[in-house]
Coordinates of C-alpha atoms in Angstrom, one line a residue:
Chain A
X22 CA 0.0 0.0 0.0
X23 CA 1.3 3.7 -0.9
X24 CA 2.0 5.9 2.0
X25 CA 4.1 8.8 2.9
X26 CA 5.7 10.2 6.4
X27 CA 6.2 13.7 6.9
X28 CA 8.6 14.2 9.7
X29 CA 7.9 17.2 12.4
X30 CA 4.2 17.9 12.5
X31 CA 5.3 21.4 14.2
X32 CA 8.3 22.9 12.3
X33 CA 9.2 27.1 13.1
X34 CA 11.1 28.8 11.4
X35 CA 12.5 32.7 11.2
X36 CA 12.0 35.2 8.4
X37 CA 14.4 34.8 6.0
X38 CA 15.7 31.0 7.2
X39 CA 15.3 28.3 4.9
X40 CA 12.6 26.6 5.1
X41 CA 12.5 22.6 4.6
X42 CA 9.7 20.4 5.5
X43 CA 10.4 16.4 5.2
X44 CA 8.6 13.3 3.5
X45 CA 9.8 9.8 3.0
X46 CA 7.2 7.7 0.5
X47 CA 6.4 3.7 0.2
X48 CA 5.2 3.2 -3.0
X49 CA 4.5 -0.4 -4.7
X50 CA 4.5 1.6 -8.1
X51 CA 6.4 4.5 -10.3
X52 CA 5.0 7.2 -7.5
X53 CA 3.8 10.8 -8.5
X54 CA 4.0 12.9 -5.6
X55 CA 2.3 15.9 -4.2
X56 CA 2.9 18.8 -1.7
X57 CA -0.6 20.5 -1.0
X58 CA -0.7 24.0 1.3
X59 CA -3.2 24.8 3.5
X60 CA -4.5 28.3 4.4
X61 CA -6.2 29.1 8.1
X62 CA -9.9 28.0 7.4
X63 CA -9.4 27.4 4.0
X64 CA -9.5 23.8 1.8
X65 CA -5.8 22.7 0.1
X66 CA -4.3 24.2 -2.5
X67 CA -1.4 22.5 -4.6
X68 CA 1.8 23.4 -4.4
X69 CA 4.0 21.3 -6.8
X70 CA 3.8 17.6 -8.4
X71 CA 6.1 15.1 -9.4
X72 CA 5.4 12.5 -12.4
X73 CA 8.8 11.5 -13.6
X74 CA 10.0 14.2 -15.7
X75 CA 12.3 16.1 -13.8
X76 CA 13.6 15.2 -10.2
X77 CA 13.1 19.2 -9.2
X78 CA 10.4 20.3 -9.3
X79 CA 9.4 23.7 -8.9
X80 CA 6.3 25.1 -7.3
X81 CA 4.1 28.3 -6.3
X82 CA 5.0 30.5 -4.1
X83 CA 9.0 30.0 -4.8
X84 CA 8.9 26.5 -3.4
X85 CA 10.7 23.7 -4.6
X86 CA 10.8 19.5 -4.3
X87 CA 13.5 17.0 -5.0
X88 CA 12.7 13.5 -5.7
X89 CA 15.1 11.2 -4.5
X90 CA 14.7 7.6 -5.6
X91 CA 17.0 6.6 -3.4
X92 CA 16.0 7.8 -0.4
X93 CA 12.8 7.6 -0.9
X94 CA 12.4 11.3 -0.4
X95 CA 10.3 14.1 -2.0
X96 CA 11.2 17.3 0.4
X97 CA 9.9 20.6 0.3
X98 CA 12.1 23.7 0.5
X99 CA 12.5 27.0 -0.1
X100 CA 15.3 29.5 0.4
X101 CA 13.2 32.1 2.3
X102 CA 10.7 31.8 4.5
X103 CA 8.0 34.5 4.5
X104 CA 5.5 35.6 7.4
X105 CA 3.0 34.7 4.5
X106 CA 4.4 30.7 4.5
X107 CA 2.7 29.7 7.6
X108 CA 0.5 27.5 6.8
X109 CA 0.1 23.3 6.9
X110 CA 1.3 21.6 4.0
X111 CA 0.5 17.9 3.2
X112 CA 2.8 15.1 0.9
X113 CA 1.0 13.1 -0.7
X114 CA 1.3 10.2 -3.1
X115 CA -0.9 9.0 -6.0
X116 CA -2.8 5.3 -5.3
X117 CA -1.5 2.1 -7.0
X118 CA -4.9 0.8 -7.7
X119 CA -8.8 2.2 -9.1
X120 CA -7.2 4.0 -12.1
X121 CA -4.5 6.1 -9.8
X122 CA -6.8 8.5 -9.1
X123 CA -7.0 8.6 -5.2
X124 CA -3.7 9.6 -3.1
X125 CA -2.8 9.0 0.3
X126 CA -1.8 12.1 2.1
X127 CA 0.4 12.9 5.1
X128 CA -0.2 13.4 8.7
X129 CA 1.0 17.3 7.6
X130 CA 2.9 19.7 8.8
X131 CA 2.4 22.6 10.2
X132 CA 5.1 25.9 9.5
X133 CA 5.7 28.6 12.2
X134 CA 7.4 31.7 10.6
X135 CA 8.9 33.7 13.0
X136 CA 9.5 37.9 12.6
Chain B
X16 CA -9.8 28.6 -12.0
X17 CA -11.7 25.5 -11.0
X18 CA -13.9 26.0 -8.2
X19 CA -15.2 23.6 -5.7
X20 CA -18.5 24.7 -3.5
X21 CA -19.4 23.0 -0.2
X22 CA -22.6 24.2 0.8
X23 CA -21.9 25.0 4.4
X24 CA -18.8 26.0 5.9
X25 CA -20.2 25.8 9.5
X26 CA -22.9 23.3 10.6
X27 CA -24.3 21.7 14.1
X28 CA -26.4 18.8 14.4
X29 CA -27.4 16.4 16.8
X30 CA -26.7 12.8 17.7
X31 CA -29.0 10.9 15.7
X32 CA -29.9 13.1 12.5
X33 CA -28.9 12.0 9.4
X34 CA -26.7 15.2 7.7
X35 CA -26.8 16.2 4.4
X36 CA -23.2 17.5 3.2
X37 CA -23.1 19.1 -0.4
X38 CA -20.3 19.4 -2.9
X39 CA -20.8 21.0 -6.6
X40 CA -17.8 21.3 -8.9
X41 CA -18.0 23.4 -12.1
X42 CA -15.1 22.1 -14.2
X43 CA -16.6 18.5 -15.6
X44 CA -14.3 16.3 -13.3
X45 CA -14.6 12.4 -13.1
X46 CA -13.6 12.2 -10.0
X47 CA -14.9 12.9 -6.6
X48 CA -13.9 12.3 -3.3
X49 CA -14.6 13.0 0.2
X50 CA -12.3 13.3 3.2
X51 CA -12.5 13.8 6.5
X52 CA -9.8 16.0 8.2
X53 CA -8.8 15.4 12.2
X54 CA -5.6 16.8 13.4
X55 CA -2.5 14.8 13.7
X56 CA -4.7 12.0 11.0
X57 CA -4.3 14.4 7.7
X58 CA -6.8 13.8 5.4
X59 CA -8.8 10.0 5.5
X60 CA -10.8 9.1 2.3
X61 CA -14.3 8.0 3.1
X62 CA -15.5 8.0 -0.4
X63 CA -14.5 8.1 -4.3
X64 CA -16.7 8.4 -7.0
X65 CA -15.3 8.3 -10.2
X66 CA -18.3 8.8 -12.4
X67 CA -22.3 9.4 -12.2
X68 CA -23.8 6.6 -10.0
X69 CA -20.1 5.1 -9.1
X70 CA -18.7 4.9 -6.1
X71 CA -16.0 3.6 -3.7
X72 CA -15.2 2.9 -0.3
X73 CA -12.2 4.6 1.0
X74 CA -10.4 4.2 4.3
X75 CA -13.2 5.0 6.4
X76 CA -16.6 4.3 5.3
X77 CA -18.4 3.2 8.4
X78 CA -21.3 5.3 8.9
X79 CA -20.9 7.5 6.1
X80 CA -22.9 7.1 2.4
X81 CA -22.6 9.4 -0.9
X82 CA -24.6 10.0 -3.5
X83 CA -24.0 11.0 -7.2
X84 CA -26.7 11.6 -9.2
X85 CA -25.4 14.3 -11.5
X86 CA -21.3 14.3 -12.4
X87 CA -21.2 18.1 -10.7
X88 CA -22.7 17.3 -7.5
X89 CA -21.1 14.9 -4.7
X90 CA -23.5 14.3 -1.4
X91 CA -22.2 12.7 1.5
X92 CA -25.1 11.8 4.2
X93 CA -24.3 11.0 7.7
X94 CA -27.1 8.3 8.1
X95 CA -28.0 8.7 11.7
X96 CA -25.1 11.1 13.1
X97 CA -22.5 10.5 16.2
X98 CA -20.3 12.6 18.4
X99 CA -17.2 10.7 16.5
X100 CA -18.2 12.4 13.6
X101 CA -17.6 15.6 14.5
X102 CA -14.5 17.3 12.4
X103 CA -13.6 19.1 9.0
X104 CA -14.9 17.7 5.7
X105 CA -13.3 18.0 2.6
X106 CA -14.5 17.5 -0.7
X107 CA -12.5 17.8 -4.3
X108 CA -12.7 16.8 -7.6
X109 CA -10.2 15.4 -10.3
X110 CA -10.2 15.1 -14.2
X111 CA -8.9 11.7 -15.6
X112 CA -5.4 10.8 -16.2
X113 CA -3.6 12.8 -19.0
X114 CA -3.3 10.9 -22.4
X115 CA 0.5 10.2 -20.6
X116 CA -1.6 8.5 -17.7
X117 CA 0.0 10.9 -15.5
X118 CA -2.7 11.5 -12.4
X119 CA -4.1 14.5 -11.8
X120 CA -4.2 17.0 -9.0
X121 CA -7.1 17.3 -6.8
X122 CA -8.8 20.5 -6.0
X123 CA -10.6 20.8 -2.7
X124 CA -13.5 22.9 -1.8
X125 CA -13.0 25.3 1.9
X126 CA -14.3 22.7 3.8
X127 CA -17.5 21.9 5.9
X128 CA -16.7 22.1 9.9
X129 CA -19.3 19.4 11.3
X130 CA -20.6 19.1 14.7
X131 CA -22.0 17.1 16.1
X132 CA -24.2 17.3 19.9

């Protein structure tokens, strides 16, 4: 069965830092990933995918992922964190059964920007 | 932009009802889904529909049905409603694989924050 583990449900950060949130993946097929943000009261929003083209992939908001086969590894980073980053983000990876079309998603972690 | 609509983004019932919960997307996707959302779970499928009149169980069906009469509209019905049921519901849609069979990205509605007394 597919699954993912994000690492750190709480994660802070200052302005500025680098921000990197973790996620490790099982899949029992070629995976397609998924980071998905979510907003204070708000539904999920995505933030980048990976299908096997390119192993950096780059998202909204000036986020990026590396896939790393590996280490089984698809983490989420970006150079500098903004007060407008905190949010909870969610991994995710695409279902190996029923057409691919549902995902299992992570526990999710929550990012603390500090001023 | 796709948009996803759940008809409430606040409701309170009590134990024993059976709750209506309404999603309508306006983009023409196959699929549906439904998720409940508890903290420190992430998001747990309850169900998948992947076409008018289909459905699928997901992780956590138990005392959850859906309905999908029309391919924009997704119902999920709480048939006689608990105090375990109360938390954040989350409903998205999907197109089909690309002609690559690459899967496609969900987009999720604001969600529905349930309770239940």
């Amino acid at each position: 069965a597919q699954s993912v583990t994000q690492l750190g449900s709480h994660v802070s950060v200052s302005e500025g830092a680098l921000v990197l949130l973790r996620c490790n993946y099982s899949s029992s097929v070629p995976p397609y990933l998924f980071w998905y943000v979510q907003y204070p009261n708000q539904g999920l929003q995505l933030l980048l995918k990976y299908t096997s083209a390119a192993t950096l992939v780059k998202g909204i908001n000036g986020f990026e992922a590396e896939f790393k086969k590996s280490e089984t590894s698809f983490h989420l980073t970006k150079p500098s964190a903004h007060m407008s980053d905190a949010a909870e983000y969610f991994c995710a990876v695409r279902g190996d059964s029923g057409g691919y079309q549902k995902v299992t998603f992570g526990t999710g972690t929550k990012l603390q920007v500090i001023p | 932009d796709v948009k996803v609509t759940q008809s409430s983004r606040y409701l309170v019932k009590r134990t024993g009802e059976k709750v209506f919960l309404e999603c309508v997307q306006d983009m023409d996707h196959e699929n549906m889904f439904w998720y409940r959302q508890d903290p420190g779970l992430g998001l747990r499928l309850i169900y998948f529909s992947y076409d008018v009149k289909m459905k699928e169980k997901g992780d956590i069906p138990e005392g959850y049905s859906v309905s999908r009469e029309k391919k924009e509209r997704f119902s999920l019905i709480l048939e006689s409603a608990s105090t375990n049921q109360t938390s954040m519901y989350l409903c998205a849609s999907s197109p089909s694989p690309d002609r690559g069979g690459h899967s496609q990205p969900q987009h999720f509605g604001d969600g529905t924050r349930l309770s239940i007394l």
